[in-house]
Amino acid sequence: MTTVLAIETSCDETAVAIVNNRKVCSSIVASQIPVHQQYGGVVPEVASRQHLETINVAIAQALKQAQLDWGQIDAIAATCAPGLVGALLVGLTAAKTLAMVHNKPFLGVHHLEGHIYATYLSESSLNPPFLSLLVSGGHTSLIFVKDCGNYETLGQTRDDAAGEAFDKVARLLKLGYPGGPVIDKLAQQGNPQAFALPEGKVSLPGGGFHRYDASFSGLKTAVLRLVQQLEKDGGQVPVADVAASFQETVARSLTKRAIACALDYGLDTIAIGGGVAANSGLRKNLQAAAVKHNLRVLFPPLKFCTDNAAMIGCAAADHLSHGHTSPLTLGVESRLALTQVMKLYHPLE
Ligand code: KG4
Ligand code: ZN
């Protein structure tokens, strides 16, 4: 059994967790959302400063909540890519320092691999192969999970990520930041069939459409045009109906692509990860389609959908059990494809 203390600071949550393989011993998430709300989005420099101010307290709280001391920790891990460079640096530097001081193995973790591992925290018997639908603020992709560190990207967005689309649509509806949770709540009171919106098909050069790729930037523009037209017509914008129609379109688009991908590749399980996995419309759509096609869909509990360090610890523990550790010279990378994740570890002898 491996006990890992993990740190996640890639964006606007300062998170520290202690994980024993797939079991969470403690999980601290200090959200910066109220700080960034006044700017309508995440301000990178403010995020780094907030991480610096919070990280040591969060580490102490994680140890206290787990009732463990440093002697009982086997390894230290931190998210090192992708994300905001200044924000990532805070967590990575803290983890490397702790690993050095306490003489423990150190592991850098890919943020999106963490989102895949979030499913293991509630489904401890799950093992590859399976399909992962990753839907966060910065990424939207369909990943064939083959093994620890072995991934193939089968589909992705050609422009905006699903979470980004939620955030942008919320901004144009003047609903504040982050957009996903507000739209989700408002959509419950609206009619999802009120407005027909484009689902974001991606044309292929030889004709037809890509089966797995999506585009959300056209959908966002369609919502903007719709709102402008409604305002021009002089009536009140039915915000709940617009939110519900937008959410339904995103959910339908993601569901269609995930189901097609799972069936084409003969994968019987779809695990969802990332902040948008918390979305009630997506959950409902995907569950219903999965039942129809005899597939299994797994959603992490809400607290492990959005950014947290437990998922990072879970990924690190698995890498460690495969003999993977990272050099203390490892740096941060704002962009790193999931397929490149083994770059983070020492080559095995
Ligand atoms: O995974 P995450 O916490 O951070 C990134 O790695 O990006 O995802 C954050 C994204 C934001 O865009 C937020 O609006 C979206 O997830 N989100 C949601 C919901 N909760 C968070 N989107 C739709 N419905 C939700 N309930
Ligand atoms: Zn994330």
Coordinates of C-alpha atoms and ligand atoms in Angstrom, one line a residue:
M1 CA 0.0 0.0 0.0
T2 CA 1.3 3.4 -0.9
T3 CA 0.4 6.6 0.9
V4 CA 1.0 9.8 -1.2
L5 CA 0.7 13.4 -0.2
A6 CA -0.4 15.3 -3.4
I7 CA -0.6 18.9 -4.3
E8 CA -2.7 20.5 -7.1
T9 CA -2.3 24.2 -8.0
S10 CA -2.7 24.3 -11.7
C11 CA -5.5 26.9 -11.8
D12 CA -7.7 28.5 -9.1
E13 CA -7.9 25.8 -6.4
T14 CA -5.1 25.2 -3.8
A15 CA -5.6 21.6 -3.1
V16 CA -3.7 19.1 -0.9
A17 CA -4.7 15.5 -0.3
I18 CA -3.4 12.3 1.2
V19 CA -4.3 9.1 -0.6
N20 CA -3.7 5.5 0.1
N21 CA -3.8 4.0 -3.4
R22 CA -7.4 4.5 -4.3
K23 CA -8.6 5.5 -0.8
V24 CA -8.8 9.1 0.2
C25 CA -7.4 9.8 3.7
S26 CA -7.9 13.6 3.5
S27 CA -8.7 16.1 0.9
I28 CA -8.4 19.9 1.3
V29 CA -9.6 22.2 -1.4
A30 CA -9.2 26.0 -0.8
S31 CA -11.1 27.6 -3.7
Q32 CA -10.0 31.0 -5.0
I33 CA -13.3 31.5 -6.9
P34 CA -14.5 34.4 -4.7
V35 CA -11.2 36.2 -5.3
H36 CA -11.4 35.8 -9.1
Q37 CA -15.2 36.5 -9.4
Q38 CA -14.7 40.2 -9.2
Y39 CA -12.5 40.0 -12.4
G40 CA -15.0 37.8 -14.2
G41 CA -12.4 35.0 -14.6
V42 CA -9.1 33.7 -13.3
V43 CA -6.2 36.2 -13.2
P44 CA -3.0 34.2 -13.3
E45 CA -0.8 36.4 -11.1
V46 CA -3.5 36.6 -8.5
A47 CA -3.9 32.8 -8.6
S48 CA -0.1 32.3 -8.0
R49 CA -0.2 34.8 -5.0
Q50 CA -3.2 33.0 -3.5
H51 CA -1.6 29.6 -3.8
L52 CA 1.6 30.9 -2.1
E53 CA -0.5 32.3 0.8
T54 CA -2.5 29.1 1.2
I55 CA -0.3 26.1 0.4
N56 CA 1.5 25.6 3.8
V57 CA -1.8 25.8 5.7
A58 CA -3.4 23.3 3.3
I59 CA -0.5 20.9 3.7
A60 CA -0.8 21.0 7.5
Q61 CA -4.6 20.6 7.3
A62 CA -4.3 17.5 5.0
L63 CA -1.9 15.8 7.5
K64 CA -4.1 16.7 10.4
Q65 CA -7.3 15.5 8.8
A66 CA -5.6 12.2 7.8
Q67 CA -4.1 11.9 11.3
L68 CA -0.7 11.1 9.7
D69 CA 2.8 12.4 10.1
W70 CA 5.6 12.6 7.6
G71 CA 7.0 9.2 8.6
Q72 CA 3.8 7.6 7.3
I73 CA 4.0 9.3 3.9
D74 CA 5.7 7.2 1.2
A75 CA 5.9 9.8 -1.6
I76 CA 5.1 13.4 -2.5
A77 CA 3.4 14.4 -5.8
A78 CA 2.3 17.6 -7.5
T79 CA 0.6 18.6 -10.7
C80 CA 3.3 19.9 -13.1
A81 CA 1.4 20.2 -16.4
P82 CA -0.7 21.5 -18.0
G83 CA -1.9 24.7 -16.4
L84 CA -1.0 28.3 -15.4
V85 CA 2.8 28.4 -15.2
G86 CA 3.1 30.6 -12.1
A87 CA 0.3 28.6 -10.3
L88 CA 1.9 25.2 -11.1
L89 CA 5.3 26.4 -9.9
V90 CA 4.0 27.0 -6.4
G91 CA 2.7 23.4 -5.9
L92 CA 5.6 21.8 -7.7
T93 CA 8.2 23.7 -5.8
A94 CA 6.5 22.9 -2.5
A95 CA 6.3 19.2 -3.4
K96 CA 10.0 19.0 -4.5
T97 CA 11.1 20.8 -1.4
L98 CA 9.1 18.4 0.9
A99 CA 10.4 15.4 -1.0
M100 CA 14.0 16.6 -0.5
V101 CA 13.6 17.5 3.2
H102 CA 11.8 14.3 4.1
N103 CA 13.8 12.1 1.7
K104 CA 10.8 10.7 -0.2
P105 CA 10.3 9.8 -3.8
F106 CA 8.8 12.7 -5.9
L107 CA 6.3 12.4 -8.8
G108 CA 5.1 15.1 -11.2
V109 CA 1.5 14.4 -12.4
H110 CA -0.3 15.4 -15.5
H111 CA -3.5 17.2 -14.5
L112 CA -5.7 15.4 -17.0
E113 CA -4.4 12.0 -16.0
G114 CA -5.6 13.1 -12.5
H115 CA -9.1 13.8 -13.9
I116 CA -9.1 10.2 -15.3
Y117 CA -8.0 8.8 -12.0
A118 CA -10.8 10.6 -10.1
T119 CA -13.1 7.8 -11.2
Y120 CA -11.0 5.3 -9.3
L121 CA -11.6 7.1 -6.1
S122 CA -15.3 5.9 -6.1
E123 CA -14.9 2.8 -8.4
S124 CA -11.9 1.1 -6.9
S125 CA -12.4 -2.0 -9.0
L126 CA -12.3 -0.1 -12.3
N127 CA -9.3 -1.0 -14.5
P128 CA -8.3 -0.2 -18.2
P129 CA -9.2 -0.5 -20.9
F130 CA -12.0 2.0 -20.9
L131 CA -13.0 5.3 -22.5
S132 CA -12.5 8.5 -20.7
L133 CA -14.5 11.6 -21.6
L134 CA -12.5 14.6 -20.2
V135 CA -14.5 17.8 -20.0
S136 CA -12.9 20.6 -18.0
G137 CA -12.4 24.4 -18.3
G138 CA -9.4 23.9 -20.6
H139 CA -9.9 20.5 -22.3
T140 CA -12.5 18.4 -23.9
S141 CA -11.3 15.0 -25.2
L142 CA -12.1 11.4 -25.6
I143 CA -9.3 9.3 -24.4
F144 CA -8.7 5.6 -24.9
V145 CA -7.2 4.6 -21.5
K146 CA -5.0 1.5 -22.1
D147 CA -2.9 1.4 -19.0
C148 CA -1.2 3.6 -16.4
G149 CA 0.5 6.3 -18.5
N150 CA -0.7 4.8 -21.8
Y151 CA -3.3 7.0 -23.5
E152 CA -4.6 7.6 -27.1
T153 CA -6.6 10.7 -27.9
L154 CA -9.6 9.6 -30.1
G155 CA -11.5 12.8 -30.2
Q156 CA -11.3 16.4 -29.1
T157 CA -12.7 19.9 -29.4
R158 CA -11.4 21.9 -32.3
D159 CA -11.7 25.2 -30.4
D160 CA -13.3 26.0 -27.1
A161 CA -13.4 23.4 -24.3
A162 CA -16.9 22.5 -23.0
G163 CA -16.3 24.3 -19.6
E164 CA -15.0 27.3 -21.5
A165 CA -18.2 27.4 -23.5
F166 CA -20.2 27.3 -20.2
D167 CA -18.1 30.1 -18.8
K168 CA -18.4 32.3 -22.0
V169 CA -22.1 31.8 -22.4
A170 CA -22.6 32.6 -18.7
R171 CA -20.6 35.8 -19.2
L172 CA -22.8 36.9 -22.1
L173 CA -25.9 36.1 -20.1
K174 CA -24.4 38.2 -17.3
L175 CA -24.4 35.3 -14.9
G176 CA -20.9 35.7 -13.5
Y177 CA -18.0 33.2 -13.0
P178 CA -17.6 30.2 -13.1
G179 CA -20.4 29.7 -15.6
G180 CA -21.0 26.0 -15.4
P181 CA -22.6 25.7 -12.0
V182 CA -24.9 28.8 -12.5
I183 CA -26.1 27.6 -15.9
D184 CA -26.7 24.1 -14.6
K185 CA -28.9 25.5 -11.8
L186 CA -30.7 27.9 -14.0
A187 CA -31.3 25.3 -16.7
Q188 CA -33.4 23.2 -14.2
Q189 CA -36.1 26.0 -14.5
G190 CA -35.9 26.4 -18.3
N191 CA -37.1 24.5 -21.3
P192 CA -34.3 22.7 -23.0
Q193 CA -36.2 22.6 -26.3
A194 CA -37.0 26.3 -26.3
F195 CA -34.3 27.2 -28.9
A196 CA -32.6 25.0 -31.5
L197 CA -28.8 25.6 -31.4
P198 CA -26.0 24.1 -33.5
E199 CA -24.4 21.0 -32.0
G200 CA -20.9 21.9 -33.3
K201 CA -20.2 19.3 -36.0
V202 CA -16.7 19.2 -37.5
S203 CA -16.6 18.8 -41.3
L204 CA -14.2 16.4 -42.9
P205 CA -12.2 17.4 -46.0
G206 CA -13.6 14.5 -48.0
G207 CA -17.2 15.3 -47.0
G208 CA -19.3 14.2 -43.9
F209 CA -18.5 15.0 -40.3
H210 CA -15.9 13.8 -37.8
R211 CA -17.5 11.2 -35.5
Y212 CA -15.7 12.2 -32.3
D213 CA -14.4 15.8 -32.7
A214 CA -16.6 18.7 -31.7
S215 CA -16.5 22.5 -31.9
F216 CA -18.1 24.7 -29.3
S217 CA -17.1 28.1 -30.5
G218 CA -19.9 28.2 -33.1
L219 CA -22.4 27.3 -30.4
K220 CA -21.3 30.1 -28.2
T221 CA -21.6 32.6 -31.2
A222 CA -25.1 31.2 -31.9
V223 CA -26.1 31.9 -28.3
L224 CA -24.7 35.4 -28.6
R225 CA -26.7 36.0 -31.8
L226 CA -29.9 34.6 -30.2
V227 CA -29.6 36.9 -27.2
Q228 CA -28.9 39.9 -29.5
Q229 CA -32.0 39.1 -31.6
L230 CA -34.2 38.6 -28.5
E231 CA -33.0 42.0 -27.1
K232 CA -33.6 43.6 -30.5
D233 CA -37.1 42.3 -30.5
G234 CA -37.6 44.2 -27.3
G235 CA -38.8 41.4 -25.1
Q236 CA -37.2 40.1 -22.0
V237 CA -34.5 37.5 -22.6
P238 CA -35.8 34.1 -21.2
V239 CA -32.4 33.4 -19.6
A240 CA -33.5 30.0 -18.1
D241 CA -34.7 28.8 -21.5
V242 CA -31.5 30.0 -23.2
A243 CA -29.4 28.3 -20.5
A244 CA -31.4 25.0 -20.7
S245 CA -31.2 25.0 -24.5
F246 CA -27.4 25.6 -24.5
Q247 CA -26.8 23.0 -21.8
E248 CA -28.9 20.4 -23.6
T249 CA -27.0 21.1 -26.9
V250 CA -23.6 20.6 -25.2
A251 CA -24.9 17.5 -23.4
R252 CA -26.3 16.0 -26.6
S253 CA -23.1 16.7 -28.5
L254 CA -20.8 15.1 -25.9
T255 CA -23.1 12.1 -25.4
K256 CA -23.4 11.4 -29.1
R257 CA -19.6 11.5 -29.6
A258 CA -18.7 9.5 -26.5
I259 CA -21.2 6.7 -27.2
A260 CA -20.1 6.5 -30.9
C261 CA -16.5 6.3 -29.8
A262 CA -17.1 3.6 -27.1
L263 CA -19.1 1.4 -29.5
D264 CA -16.6 1.8 -32.4
Y265 CA -13.7 0.8 -30.1
G266 CA -15.6 -1.9 -28.3
L267 CA -15.1 -0.3 -24.9
D268 CA -18.0 -1.1 -22.5
T269 CA -17.2 1.6 -19.9
I270 CA -17.1 5.4 -20.2
A271 CA -15.6 7.3 -17.3
I272 CA -16.2 11.0 -17.1
G273 CA -13.8 13.5 -15.6
G274 CA -13.3 17.2 -15.2
G275 CA -15.5 20.1 -13.9
V276 CA -18.2 19.6 -16.6
A277 CA -18.7 16.0 -15.3
A278 CA -20.7 17.7 -12.5
N279 CA -23.3 18.9 -15.1
S280 CA -26.7 17.5 -14.4
G281 CA -27.7 17.7 -18.1
L282 CA -24.7 15.7 -19.2
R283 CA -25.2 13.1 -16.5
K284 CA -28.8 12.6 -17.5
N285 CA -28.2 12.4 -21.2
L286 CA -25.2 10.1 -21.0
Q287 CA -26.9 7.8 -18.5
A288 CA -29.9 7.4 -20.7
A289 CA -27.9 6.8 -23.9
A290 CA -25.6 4.3 -22.1
V291 CA -28.6 2.2 -20.9
K292 CA -29.9 2.1 -24.4
H293 CA -26.5 0.8 -25.7
N294 CA -25.7 -1.4 -22.8
L295 CA -22.7 0.6 -21.8
R296 CA -21.6 1.6 -18.3
V297 CA -21.0 5.2 -17.5
L298 CA -19.1 6.3 -14.3
F299 CA -19.2 9.8 -12.9
P300 CA -16.9 10.7 -10.0
P301 CA -18.7 12.2 -6.9
L302 CA -19.2 16.0 -7.5
K303 CA -16.3 17.0 -5.2
F304 CA -13.9 14.9 -7.3
C305 CA -15.2 16.3 -10.7
T306 CA -13.7 19.7 -10.2
D307 CA -10.1 20.3 -9.4
N308 CA -8.8 18.5 -6.3
A309 CA -5.6 16.8 -5.1
A310 CA -7.0 13.4 -4.3
M311 CA -7.1 12.5 -8.0
I312 CA -3.5 13.6 -8.4
G313 CA -2.4 11.4 -5.4
C314 CA -4.3 8.5 -6.9
A315 CA -2.5 8.8 -10.2
A316 CA 0.8 9.2 -8.5
A317 CA 0.3 6.1 -6.3
D318 CA -0.4 4.0 -9.4
H319 CA 2.7 5.4 -11.2
L320 CA 4.8 4.7 -8.1
S321 CA 3.5 1.1 -8.1
H322 CA 4.7 0.7 -11.6
G323 CA 8.2 2.0 -10.5
H324 CA 7.8 5.5 -12.0
T325 CA 9.3 8.4 -10.1
S326 CA 10.3 11.9 -11.4
P327 CA 13.6 13.7 -11.2
L328 CA 13.8 16.7 -8.9
T329 CA 14.9 18.8 -11.9
L330 CA 11.4 18.4 -13.4
G331 CA 9.8 21.7 -14.4
V332 CA 6.3 22.9 -15.1
E333 CA 4.8 22.9 -18.6
S334 CA 1.7 25.1 -19.5
R335 CA 0.9 22.6 -22.3
L336 CA 1.6 18.9 -22.4
A337 CA -0.4 16.3 -24.4
L338 CA -1.7 13.5 -22.2
T339 CA 0.0 11.1 -24.7
Q340 CA 3.4 12.6 -23.5
V341 CA 2.9 11.8 -19.8
M342 CA 5.7 9.3 -19.5
K343 CA 8.1 12.2 -20.2
L344 CA 7.6 13.1 -16.6
Y345 CA 9.2 10.0 -15.2
H346 CA 12.7 8.5 -15.1
P347 CA 13.2 5.8 -17.7
L348 CA 12.9 2.4 -16.1
E349 CA 16.2 0.5 -15.8
Ligands
KG4_1 O1 -11.8 20.5 -14.0 P1 -12.0 21.9 -13.6 O2 -12.4 22.2 -12.1 O3 -10.8 22.8 -13.9 C1 -10.1 22.7 -15.1 O4 -9.2 21.8 -15.1 O5 -10.4 23.4 -16.0 O6 -13.2 22.5 -14.5 C2 -13.7 23.8 -14.4 C3 -14.8 24.0 -15.4 C4 -15.3 25.4 -15.5 O7 -15.3 25.8 -16.8 C5 -16.7 25.3 -14.9 O8 -17.6 26.3 -15.4 C6 -17.1 23.9 -15.2 O9 -15.9 23.2 -15.1 N1 -18.1 23.4 -14.4 C7 -19.3 23.0 -14.8 C8 -20.1 22.6 -13.7 N2 -19.3 22.7 -12.6 C9 -18.1 23.2 -13.0 N3 -19.8 23.0 -16.1 C10 -21.1 22.6 -16.2 N4 -21.9 22.2 -15.2 C11 -21.5 22.2 -13.9 N5 -22.3 21.8 -12.9
ZN2 ZN -9.1 20.3 -14.0

